Structures are given as C-alpha cells and as structure tokens.
Short mmCIF file of C-alpha atoms in Angstrom, two decimals:
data_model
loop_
_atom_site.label_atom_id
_atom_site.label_comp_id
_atom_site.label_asym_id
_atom_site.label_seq_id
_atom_site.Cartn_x
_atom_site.Cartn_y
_atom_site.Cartn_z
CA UNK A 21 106.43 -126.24 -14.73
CA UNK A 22 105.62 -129.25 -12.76
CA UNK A 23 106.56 -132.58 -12.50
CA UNK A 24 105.02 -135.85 -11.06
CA UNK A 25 107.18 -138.21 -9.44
CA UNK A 26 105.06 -141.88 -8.52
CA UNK A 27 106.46 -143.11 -5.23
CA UNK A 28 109.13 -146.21 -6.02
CA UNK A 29 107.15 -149.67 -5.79
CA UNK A 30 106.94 -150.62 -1.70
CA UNK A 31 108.71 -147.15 -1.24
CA UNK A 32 106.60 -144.34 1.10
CA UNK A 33 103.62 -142.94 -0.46
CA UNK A 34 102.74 -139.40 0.51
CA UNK A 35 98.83 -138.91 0.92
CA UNK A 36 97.79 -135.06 1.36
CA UNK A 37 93.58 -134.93 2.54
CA UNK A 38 92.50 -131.68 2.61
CA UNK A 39 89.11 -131.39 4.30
CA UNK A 40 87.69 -127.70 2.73
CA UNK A 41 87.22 -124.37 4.24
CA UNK A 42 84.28 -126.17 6.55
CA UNK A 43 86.14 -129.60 7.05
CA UNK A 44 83.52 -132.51 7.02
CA UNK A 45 83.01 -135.57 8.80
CA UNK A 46 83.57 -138.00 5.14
CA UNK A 47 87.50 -136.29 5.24
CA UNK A 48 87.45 -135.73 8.77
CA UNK A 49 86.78 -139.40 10.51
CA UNK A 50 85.33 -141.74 8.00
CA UNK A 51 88.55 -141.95 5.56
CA UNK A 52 91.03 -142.13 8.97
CA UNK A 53 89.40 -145.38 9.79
CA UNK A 54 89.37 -146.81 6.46
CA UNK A 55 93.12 -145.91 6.68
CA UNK A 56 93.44 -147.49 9.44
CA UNK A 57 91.84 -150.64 8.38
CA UNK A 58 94.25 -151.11 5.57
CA UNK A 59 96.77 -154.27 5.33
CA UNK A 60 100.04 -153.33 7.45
CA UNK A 61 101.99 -153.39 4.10
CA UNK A 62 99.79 -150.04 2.74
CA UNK A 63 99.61 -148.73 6.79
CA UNK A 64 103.48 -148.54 7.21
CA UNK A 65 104.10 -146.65 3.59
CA UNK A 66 101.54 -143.84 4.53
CA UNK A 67 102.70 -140.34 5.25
CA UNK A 68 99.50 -138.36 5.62
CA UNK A 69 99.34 -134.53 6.03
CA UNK A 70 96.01 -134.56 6.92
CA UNK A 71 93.48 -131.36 7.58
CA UNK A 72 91.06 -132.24 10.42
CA UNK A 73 88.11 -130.12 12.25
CA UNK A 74 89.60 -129.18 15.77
CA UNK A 75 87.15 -131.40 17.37
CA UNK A 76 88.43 -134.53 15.89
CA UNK A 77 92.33 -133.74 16.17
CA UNK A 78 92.79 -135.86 19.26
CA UNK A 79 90.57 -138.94 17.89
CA UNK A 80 92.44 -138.93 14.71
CA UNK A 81 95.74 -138.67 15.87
CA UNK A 82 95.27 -141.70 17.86
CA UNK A 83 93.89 -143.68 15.59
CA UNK A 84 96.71 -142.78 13.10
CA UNK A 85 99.08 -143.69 15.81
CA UNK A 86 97.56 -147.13 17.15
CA UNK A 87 97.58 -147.87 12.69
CA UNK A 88 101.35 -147.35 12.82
CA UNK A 89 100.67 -144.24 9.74
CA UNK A 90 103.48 -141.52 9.88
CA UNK A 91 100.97 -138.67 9.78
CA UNK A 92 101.13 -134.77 10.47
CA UNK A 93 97.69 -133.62 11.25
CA UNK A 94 96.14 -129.85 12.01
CA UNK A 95 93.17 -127.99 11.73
CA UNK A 96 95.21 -125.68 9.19
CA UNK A 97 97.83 -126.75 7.24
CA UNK A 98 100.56 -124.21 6.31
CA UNK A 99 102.30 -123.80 2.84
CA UNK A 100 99.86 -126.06 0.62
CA UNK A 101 101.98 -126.04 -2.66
CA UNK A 102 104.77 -127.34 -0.55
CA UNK A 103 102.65 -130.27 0.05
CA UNK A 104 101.36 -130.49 -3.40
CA UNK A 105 104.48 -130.46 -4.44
CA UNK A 106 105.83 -133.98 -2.69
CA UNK A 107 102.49 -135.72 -2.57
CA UNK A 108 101.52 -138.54 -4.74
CA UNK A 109 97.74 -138.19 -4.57
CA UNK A 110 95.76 -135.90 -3.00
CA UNK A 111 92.28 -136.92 -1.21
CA UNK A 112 89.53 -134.40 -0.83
CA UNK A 113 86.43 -132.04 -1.77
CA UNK A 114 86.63 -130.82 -5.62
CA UNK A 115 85.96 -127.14 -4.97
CA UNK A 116 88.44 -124.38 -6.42
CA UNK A 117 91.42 -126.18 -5.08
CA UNK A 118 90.63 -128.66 -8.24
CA UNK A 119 92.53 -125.90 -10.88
CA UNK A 120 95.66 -126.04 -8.31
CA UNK A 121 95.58 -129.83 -8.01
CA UNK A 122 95.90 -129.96 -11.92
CA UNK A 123 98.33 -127.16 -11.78
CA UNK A 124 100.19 -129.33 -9.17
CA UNK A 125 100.13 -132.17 -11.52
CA UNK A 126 98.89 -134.57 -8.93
CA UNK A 127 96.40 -137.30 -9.14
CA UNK A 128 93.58 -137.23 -6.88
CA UNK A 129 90.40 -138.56 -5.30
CA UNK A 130 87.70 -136.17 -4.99
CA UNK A 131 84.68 -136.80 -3.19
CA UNK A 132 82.74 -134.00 -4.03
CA UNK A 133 80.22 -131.56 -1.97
CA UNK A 134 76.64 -133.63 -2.66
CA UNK A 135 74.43 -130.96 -1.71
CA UNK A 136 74.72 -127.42 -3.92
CA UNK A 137 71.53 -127.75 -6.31
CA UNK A 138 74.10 -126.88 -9.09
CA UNK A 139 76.73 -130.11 -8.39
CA UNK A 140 79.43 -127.33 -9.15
CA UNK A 141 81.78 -129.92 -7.41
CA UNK A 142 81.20 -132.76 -9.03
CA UNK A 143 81.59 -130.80 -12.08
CA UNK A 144 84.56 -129.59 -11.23
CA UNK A 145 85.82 -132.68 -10.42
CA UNK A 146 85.21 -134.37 -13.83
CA UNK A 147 86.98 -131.86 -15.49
CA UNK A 148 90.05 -133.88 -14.15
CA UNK A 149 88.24 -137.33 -14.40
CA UNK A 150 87.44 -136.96 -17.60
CA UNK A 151 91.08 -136.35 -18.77
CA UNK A 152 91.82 -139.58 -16.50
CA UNK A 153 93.66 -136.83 -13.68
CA UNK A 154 90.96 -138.35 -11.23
CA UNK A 155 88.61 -141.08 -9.39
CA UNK A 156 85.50 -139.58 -8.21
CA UNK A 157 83.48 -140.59 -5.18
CA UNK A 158 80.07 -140.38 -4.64
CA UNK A 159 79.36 -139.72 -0.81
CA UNK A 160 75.77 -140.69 -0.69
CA UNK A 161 76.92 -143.91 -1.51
CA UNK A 162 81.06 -144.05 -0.65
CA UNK A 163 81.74 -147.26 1.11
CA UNK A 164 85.08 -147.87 3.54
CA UNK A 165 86.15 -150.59 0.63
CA UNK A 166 85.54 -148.48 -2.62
CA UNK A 167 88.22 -145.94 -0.43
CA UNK A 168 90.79 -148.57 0.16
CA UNK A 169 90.23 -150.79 -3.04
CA UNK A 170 90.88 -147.28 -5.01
CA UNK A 171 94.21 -146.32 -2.56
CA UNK A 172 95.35 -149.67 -2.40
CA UNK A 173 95.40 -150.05 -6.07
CA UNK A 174 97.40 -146.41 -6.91
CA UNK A 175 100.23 -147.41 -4.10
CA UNK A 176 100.52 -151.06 -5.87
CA UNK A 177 100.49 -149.23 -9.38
CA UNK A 178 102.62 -146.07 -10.17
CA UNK A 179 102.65 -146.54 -13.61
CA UNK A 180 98.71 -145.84 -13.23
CA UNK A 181 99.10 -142.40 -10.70
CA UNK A 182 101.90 -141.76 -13.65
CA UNK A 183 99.16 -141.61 -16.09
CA UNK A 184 96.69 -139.59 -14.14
CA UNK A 185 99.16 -137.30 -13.20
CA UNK A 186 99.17 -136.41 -16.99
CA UNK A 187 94.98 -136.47 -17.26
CA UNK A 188 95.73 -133.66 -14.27
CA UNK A 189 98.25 -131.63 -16.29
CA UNK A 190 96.21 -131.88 -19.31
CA UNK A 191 93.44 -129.39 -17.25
CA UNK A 192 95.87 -127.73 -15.36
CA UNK A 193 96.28 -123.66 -16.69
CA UNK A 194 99.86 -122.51 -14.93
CA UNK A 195 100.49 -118.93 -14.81
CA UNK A 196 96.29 -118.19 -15.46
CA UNK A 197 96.19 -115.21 -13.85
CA UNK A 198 99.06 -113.88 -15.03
CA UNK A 199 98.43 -114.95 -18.91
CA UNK A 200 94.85 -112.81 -17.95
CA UNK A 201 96.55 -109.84 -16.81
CA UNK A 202 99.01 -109.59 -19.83
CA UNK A 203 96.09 -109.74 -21.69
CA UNK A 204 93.83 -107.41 -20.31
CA UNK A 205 96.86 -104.91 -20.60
CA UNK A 206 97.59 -105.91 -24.58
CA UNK A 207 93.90 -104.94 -25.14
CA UNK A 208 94.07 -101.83 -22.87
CA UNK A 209 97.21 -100.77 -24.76
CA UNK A 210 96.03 -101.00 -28.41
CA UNK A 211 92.72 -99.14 -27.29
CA UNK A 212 95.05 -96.04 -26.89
#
C-alpha cells in the first residue's frame, strides 16, 4: 500500500513529466520553458525526470541547464514505479497511466489528448479530478502562466498535494488484476 510524502516547505520537489507512448510537443518543449521561466526560488527545488521525443533531448537539456533545474531527461525512462514512487506530482497525458498514478498515490496535472472524438482522456482524467487527486489542463487553451501559477502553488502548499494525494488514492484499485483473477477462478471453481 502506498504512501504520499509532500516535499518539506523550501525542501526539493520531485516533478516526474511523462510525455506518452508518442511524446508531444505541449510535454515535450512548451512546459520546459515555462519551467524555465519560473522564479529562481521554484527553479533551484526542481528535480525533473523528464520523458522527451529524441529530437528535442539536446534543446531541453540545455535549457534545463542554463534554468539551474537538477533534471534527468531521456527519450525512455526506465523503472516508472520507481519514479512514482519518490515524486511529488506527476505532469502529463491522462491515458491508462491515470489508474497507476492513483495507484501511486500521487497528485498530478494532466493535460489530456484533445483530439479522440470520444475525450477518453479527459475522462479519464476527471476520474481523479473529481475526487480532488488532480488539476486538469485544457491544451487548446493552456497558457505558460496557468502551468506555473498551478506548480508554483503545489511546491508553496504541501498540505494541498497532501490532500490530492488522497482524491488519487480514493480512485486508485491496487492489486486489480490480481483481485480479477482470484475471481474469475472462485467462479470457475464453484461451476465444477
């Protein structure tokens, strides 16, 4: 069973972006830059694993290193519920990984996939907003200060990622697959 931990007030604040099987430019460039634009007080308490498209590795990098962030970035990142597991908010599309961010018990920012003629990410995403797990982000409309009003206000409040990190558990299902396959068997079993 998970726990959150919210990052001690002015402490380090571990940001994991994840960028979806396809990456895209929103994860990729924009929110680097809006990183990048924060106040040095937010810049030097980033540590970013971020997920970036090959052909913006080298941009980002820079940029992350000219903004003074501590960041490890890659096209793939290895061992995900590692990084679950010691960030404090996780940045990203809201596509199936939304079930192992709630698992994770981690607050998050979703800015979901605008164009499937269903909006399964967006409703996948208020699954966790709706519990309070989750700030959702329209990118037709996102705007470099809605990004940094939203991170600059979870590092300056723990008490608030603290409380979403609940709304996430509350949707989270541990052990899902598992609880399905014991159950499956229990029916196959009295069939006999």
């Amino acid at each position: 069973d998970h726990a959150y931990t919210p990052p001690e007030e002015n402490g380090p604040f571990h940001l994991l972006i994840l960028g979806g099987s396809q990456g895209t430019a929103v994860l990729s460039t924009f929110i680097p830059h809006v990183l990048a634009e924060l106040p040095a007080s937010y810049r030097v308490r980033l540590h970013v694993v971020h997920q970036i498209l090959q052909k913006d590795l080298d941009s980002v990098r820079a940029l992350y290193d000219q903004a003074g962030i501590k960041a490890t970035t890659a096209p793939f990142i290895e061992n995900v519920p590692d990084h679950l597991g010691k960030s404090h908010l996780f940045m990203g599309r809201s596509g199936a990984m939304v079930t192992e961010i709630c698992v994770a018990v981690l607050p998050a920012i979703y800015i979901p996939y605008p164009h499937h003629k269903d909006q399964q990410q967006l409703k996948n995403a208020q699954v966790q907003g709706q519990a309070g797990g989750a700030i959702i982000i329209d990118e037709k409309t996102i705007t470099k200060e809605e990004i940094a009003s939203a991170i600059m206000d979870l590092m300056d409040n723990p008490q608030k990622l603290a409380a979403m990190a609940k709304g996430a558990k509350s949707c989270g299902y541990p052990y899902a697959a598992q609880k399905l396959a014991d159950e499956v068997i229990n029916l196959v079993q009295q069939k006999k």
